[in-house]
PDB file of C-alpha atoms in Angstrom:
ATOM      1  CA  MET T 181      -8.299  18.626 -24.140  1.00  0.00           C
ATOM      2  CA  THR T 182      -5.964  15.656 -23.992  1.00  0.00           C
ATOM      3  CA  THR T 183      -7.454  12.460 -25.377  1.00  0.00           C
ATOM      4  CA  ARG T 184      -6.221   9.020 -26.208  1.00  0.00           C
ATOM      5  CA  ALA T 185      -7.835   6.147 -28.045  1.00  0.00           C
ATOM      6  CA  CYS T 186      -8.480   3.581 -25.360  1.00  0.00           C
ATOM      7  CA  CYS T 187     -10.483   0.370 -25.476  1.00  0.00           C
ATOM      8  CA  GLY T 188     -11.905   1.258 -28.882  1.00  0.00           C
ATOM      9  CA  SER T 189     -13.218   4.707 -27.914  1.00  0.00           C
ATOM     10  CA  ARG T 190     -11.796   8.133 -27.233  1.00  0.00           C
ATOM     11  CA  VAL T 191     -11.641   8.949 -23.539  1.00  0.00           C
ATOM     12  CA  ALA T 192     -10.934  12.398 -22.121  1.00  0.00           C
ATOM     13  CA  TYR T 193      -8.570  12.141 -19.164  1.00  0.00           C
ATOM     14  CA  PHE T 194      -8.068  15.837 -18.564  1.00  0.00           C
ATOM     15  CA  GLU T 195     -10.925  17.993 -19.797  1.00  0.00           C
ATOM     16  CA  THR T 196      -9.734  21.302 -18.323  1.00  0.00           C
ATOM     17  CA  PRO T 197      -6.547  22.704 -16.763  1.00  0.00           C
ATOM     18  CA  GLU T 198      -8.336  22.673 -13.392  1.00  0.00           C
ATOM     19  CA  ARG T 199      -9.139  18.973 -13.738  1.00  0.00           C
ATOM     20  CA  THR T 200      -5.536  18.297 -14.726  1.00  0.00           C
ATOM     21  CA  GLN T 201      -4.424  19.961 -11.470  1.00  0.00           C
ATOM     22  CA  GLN T 202      -6.930  17.959  -9.384  1.00  0.00           C
ATOM     23  CA  THR T 203      -6.255  14.558 -10.939  1.00  0.00           C
ATOM     24  CA  PRO T 204      -3.271  13.529  -8.755  1.00  0.00           C
ATOM     25  CA  SER T 205      -5.325  14.126  -5.597  1.00  0.00           C
ATOM     26  CA  SER T 206      -8.520  12.486  -6.846  1.00  0.00           C
ATOM     27  CA  LEU T 207      -8.550   8.789  -6.015  1.00  0.00           C
ATOM     28  CA  GLU T 208     -11.633   8.289  -8.169  1.00  0.00           C
ATOM     29  CA  THR T 209     -10.035   9.845 -11.260  1.00  0.00           C
ATOM     30  CA  LEU T 210      -6.759   7.997 -10.754  1.00  0.00           C
ATOM     31  CA  TRP T 211      -8.620   4.689 -10.365  1.00  0.00           C
ATOM     32  CA  ILE T 212     -10.545   5.263 -13.608  1.00  0.00           C
ATOM     33  CA  ILE T 213      -7.300   5.977 -15.461  1.00  0.00           C
ATOM     34  CA  PHE T 214      -5.633   2.931 -13.870  1.00  0.00           C
ATOM     35  CA  ARG T 215      -8.509   0.598 -14.874  1.00  0.00           C
ATOM     36  CA  LYS T 216      -8.449   1.884 -18.444  1.00  0.00           C
ATOM     37  CA  LEU T 217      -4.693   1.413 -18.681  1.00  0.00           C
ATOM     38  CA  ILE T 218      -4.631  -2.143 -17.343  1.00  0.00           C
ATOM     39  CA  THR T 219      -7.409  -3.272 -19.650  1.00  0.00           C
ATOM     40  CA  ASP T 220      -5.919  -1.684 -22.772  1.00  0.00           C
ATOM     41  CA  ALA T 221      -4.563  -4.602 -24.815  1.00  0.00           C
ATOM     42  CA  GLU T 222      -2.634  -2.209 -27.078  1.00  0.00           C
ATOM     43  CA  LEU T 223      -0.237  -1.428 -24.226  1.00  0.00           C
ATOM     44  CA  GLY T 224       1.043  -5.000 -24.057  1.00  0.00           C
ATOM     45  CA  THR T 225       2.146  -6.736 -20.886  1.00  0.00           C
ATOM     46  CA  MET T 226       2.011  -4.459 -17.871  1.00  0.00           C
ATOM     47  CA  PHE T 227       3.637  -5.050 -14.492  1.00  0.00           C
ATOM     48  CA  CYS T 228       2.378  -3.124 -11.476  1.00  0.00           C
ATOM     49  CA  VAL T 229       3.885  -3.047  -7.981  1.00  0.00           C
ATOM     50  CA  LEU T 230       1.560  -1.707  -5.313  1.00  0.00           C
ATOM     51  CA  ASP T 231       3.883  -0.962  -2.410  1.00  0.00           C
ATOM     52  CA  GLY T 232       2.880   0.133   1.072  1.00  0.00           C
ATOM     53  CA  LEU T 233      -0.869  -0.472   0.869  1.00  0.00           C
ATOM     54  CA  ASP T 234      -0.785  -1.073   4.625  1.00  0.00           C
ATOM     55  CA  GLU T 235       0.690   2.415   5.106  1.00  0.00           C
ATOM     56  CA  CYS T 236      -2.382   4.195   3.716  1.00  0.00           C
ATOM     57  CA  ASP T 237      -4.449   6.166   6.184  1.00  0.00           C
ATOM     58  CA  GLU T 238      -7.689   4.444   7.187  1.00  0.00           C
ATOM     59  CA  SER T 239      -9.988   6.599   5.046  1.00  0.00           C
ATOM     60  CA  THR T 240      -7.927   5.927   1.904  1.00  0.00           C
ATOM     61  CA  LEU T 241      -7.692   2.225   2.737  1.00  0.00           C
ATOM     62  CA  ARG T 242     -11.494   2.015   3.129  1.00  0.00           C
ATOM     63  CA  VAL T 243     -11.831   3.286  -0.448  1.00  0.00           C
ATOM     64  CA  LEU T 244      -8.829   1.603  -2.063  1.00  0.00           C
ATOM     65  CA  LEU T 245      -8.898  -1.899  -0.537  1.00  0.00           C
ATOM     66  CA  PRO T 246     -12.349  -2.892  -1.874  1.00  0.00           C
ATOM     67  CA  ARG T 247     -11.290  -1.661  -5.320  1.00  0.00           C
ATOM     68  CA  VAL T 248      -8.113  -3.734  -5.242  1.00  0.00           C
ATOM     69  CA  VAL T 249     -10.062  -6.799  -4.065  1.00  0.00           C
ATOM     70  CA  SER T 250     -12.623  -6.216  -6.813  1.00  0.00           C
ATOM     71  CA  LEU T 251      -9.801  -5.918  -9.317  1.00  0.00           C
ATOM     72  CA  LEU T 252      -8.296  -9.217  -8.154  1.00  0.00           C
ATOM     73  CA  THR T 253     -11.576 -11.124  -8.153  1.00  0.00           C
ATOM     74  CA  SER T 254     -13.499  -9.606 -11.081  1.00  0.00           C
ATOM     75  CA  ASP T 255     -14.135 -11.194 -14.438  1.00  0.00           C
ATOM     76  CA  ALA T 256     -13.501  -7.821 -16.065  1.00  0.00           C
ATOM     77  CA  LEU T 257      -9.793  -8.555 -16.068  1.00  0.00           C
ATOM     78  CA  SER T 258     -10.082 -12.116 -17.309  1.00  0.00           C
ATOM     79  CA  SER T 259      -9.177 -11.002 -20.814  1.00  0.00           C
ATOM     80  CA  ALA T 260      -6.264  -8.941 -19.478  1.00  0.00           C
ATOM     81  CA  LYS T 261      -4.858 -11.568 -17.083  1.00  0.00           C
ATOM     82  CA  GLY T 262      -2.137 -12.522 -19.505  1.00  0.00           C
ATOM     83  CA  THR T 263      -1.077  -8.919 -19.946  1.00  0.00           C
ATOM     84  CA  PHE T 264      -1.469  -7.515 -16.425  1.00  0.00           C
ATOM     85  CA  LYS T 265       0.625  -8.710 -13.498  1.00  0.00           C
ATOM     86  CA  LEU T 266       0.161  -7.234 -10.024  1.00  0.00           C
ATOM     87  CA  ALA T 267       2.456  -7.579  -7.009  1.00  0.00           C
ATOM     88  CA  ILE T 268       1.299  -6.153  -3.688  1.00  0.00           C
ATOM     89  CA  VAL T 269       4.104  -5.456  -1.210  1.00  0.00           C
ATOM     90  CA  SER T 270       2.456  -4.930   2.140  1.00  0.00           C
ATOM     91  CA  ARG T 271       2.047  -6.198   5.635  1.00  0.00           C
ATOM     92  CA  ASP T 272      -0.893  -8.551   6.013  1.00  0.00           C
ATOM     93  CA  LEU T 273      -4.279  -6.895   5.449  1.00  0.00           C
ATOM     94  CA  PRO T 274      -7.402  -8.852   6.440  1.00  0.00           C
ATOM     95  CA  GLY T 275      -9.316  -7.575   3.407  1.00  0.00           C
ATOM     96  CA  LEU T 276      -6.815  -9.170   0.999  1.00  0.00           C
ATOM     97  CA  ARG T 277      -6.828 -12.648   2.533  1.00  0.00           C
ATOM     98  CA  GLY T 278      -8.168 -15.275   0.199  1.00  0.00           C
ATOM     99  CA  CYS T 279      -7.884 -13.299  -3.032  1.00  0.00           C
ATOM    100  CA  THR T 280      -4.088 -13.282  -3.325  1.00  0.00           C
ATOM    101  CA  THR T 281      -1.200 -15.682  -3.072  1.00  0.00           C
ATOM    102  CA  ARG T 282       0.986 -14.685  -0.160  1.00  0.00           C
ATOM    103  CA  VAL T 283       4.753 -14.874  -0.367  1.00  0.00           C
ATOM    104  CA  ARG T 284       6.720 -14.291   2.813  1.00  0.00           C
ATOM    105  CA  LEU T 285      10.064 -12.732   2.065  1.00  0.00           C
ATOM    106  CA  ASP T 286      12.876 -14.265   4.095  1.00  0.00           C
ATOM    107  CA  PRO T 287      10.834 -15.612   7.034  1.00  0.00           C
ATOM    108  CA  ASP T 288      14.069 -17.070   8.444  1.00  0.00           C
ATOM    109  CA  ASN T 289      15.128 -13.552   9.450  1.00  0.00           C
ATOM    110  CA  ASP T 290      12.023 -12.791  11.545  1.00  0.00           C
ATOM    111  CA  GLU T 291      13.796 -13.410  14.859  1.00  0.00           C
ATOM    112  CA  GLN T 292      16.746 -11.237  13.860  1.00  0.00           C
ATOM    113  CA  VAL T 293      14.470  -8.405  12.745  1.00  0.00           C
ATOM    114  CA  VAL T 294      12.505  -8.535  16.001  1.00  0.00           C
ATOM    115  CA  GLY T 295      15.798  -8.458  17.900  1.00  0.00           C
ATOM    116  CA  ASP T 296      17.010  -5.468  15.876  1.00  0.00           C
ATOM    117  CA  ILE T 297      13.745  -3.637  16.495  1.00  0.00           C
ATOM    118  CA  GLY T 298      14.093  -4.343  20.215  1.00  0.00           C
ATOM    119  CA  LEU T 299      17.620  -2.925  20.287  1.00  0.00           C
ATOM    120  CA  PHE T 300      16.558   0.147  18.332  1.00  0.00           C
ATOM    121  CA  VAL T 301      13.541   0.841  20.546  1.00  0.00           C
ATOM    122  CA  CYS T 302      15.583   0.368  23.731  1.00  0.00           C
ATOM    123  CA  ALA T 303      18.247   2.794  22.510  1.00  0.00           C
ATOM    124  CA  ARG T 304      15.742   5.453  21.441  1.00  0.00           C
ATOM    125  CA  VAL T 305      13.682   5.174  24.622  1.00  0.00           C
ATOM    126  CA  ALA T 306      16.890   5.427  26.663  1.00  0.00           C
ATOM    127  CA  GLU T 307      17.537   8.767  24.934  1.00  0.00           C
ATOM    128  CA  LEU T 308      14.075   9.929  25.977  1.00  0.00           C
ATOM    129  CA  SER T 309      14.734   8.975  29.589  1.00  0.00           C
ATOM    130  CA  ARG T 310      16.880  12.095  29.885  1.00  0.00           C
ATOM    131  CA  ILE T 311      13.678  14.146  29.851  1.00  0.00           C
ATOM    132  CA  GLU T 312      12.561  15.248  33.305  1.00  0.00           C
ATOM    133  CA  GLY T 313       9.652  13.130  34.552  1.00  0.00           C
ATOM    134  CA  PHE T 314      10.517  10.244  32.248  1.00  0.00           C
ATOM    135  CA  ASN T 315      11.021   7.733  35.072  1.00  0.00           C
ATOM    136  CA  ASP T 316      11.720   3.995  34.818  1.00  0.00           C
ATOM    137  CA  ASP T 317       8.039   3.013  34.975  1.00  0.00           C
ATOM    138  CA  PHE T 318       7.128   5.406  32.169  1.00  0.00           C
ATOM    139  CA  ARG T 319      10.172   4.288  30.143  1.00  0.00           C
ATOM    140  CA  ALA T 320       9.143   0.630  30.482  1.00  0.00           C
ATOM    141  CA  SER T 321       5.567   1.471  29.482  1.00  0.00           C
ATOM    142  CA  VAL T 322       6.635   3.419  26.371  1.00  0.00           C
ATOM    143  CA  GLN T 323       9.117   0.724  25.379  1.00  0.00           C
ATOM    144  CA  ALA T 324       6.533  -2.059  25.743  1.00  0.00           C
ATOM    145  CA  ALA T 325       3.957  -0.109  23.711  1.00  0.00           C
ATOM    146  CA  LEU T 326       6.412   0.585  20.879  1.00  0.00           C
ATOM    147  CA  LEU T 327       7.561  -3.030  20.719  1.00  0.00           C
ATOM    148  CA  LYS T 328       3.991  -4.320  20.720  1.00  0.00           C
ATOM    149  CA  ARG T 329       2.910  -2.002  17.917  1.00  0.00           C
ATOM    150  CA  ALA T 330       6.012  -2.501  15.770  1.00  0.00           C
ATOM    151  CA  GLU T 331       4.565  -5.722  14.304  1.00  0.00           C
ATOM    152  CA  GLY T 332       7.966  -6.797  13.032  1.00  0.00           C
ATOM    153  CA  THR T 333       8.707  -3.587  11.134  1.00  0.00           C
ATOM    154  CA  PHE T 334      10.572  -0.342  11.618  1.00  0.00           C
ATOM    155  CA  LEU T 335       7.487   1.618  10.498  1.00  0.00           C
ATOM    156  CA  TRP T 336       6.282   4.106  13.061  1.00  0.00           C
TER     157      TRP T 336
END
């Protein structure tokens, strides 16, 4: 059994070898460990970067987003606010609006990025047009759909 004094009591993170194996795939267990770590004053100032929250699959996002919002809005962290700093790097998520300060990174480049995405999509769709049955109408339809769904990113 691996234990660590945390928040004034001893907490078992990994009770058995099987649980140790399952921990990385258990969102619930990872969240419990995360909450204990960020509220442990003995650890000092902690910086956390949550990158790609928008890239989670929908089922994970349904579980994780309310927890993140709760974390940002709860009084439980009021004592840890000076020692816990969180940066979320993500495309806009409706569930986070109002509980975070939004910083747009280099908004002056938006037009250039959209132009680059357009060039990339056109080039890749042109490669697909070599496939039999991939006529101009279908090419235009695929290209329009990809550009619409790109939302200013190269994420597919």
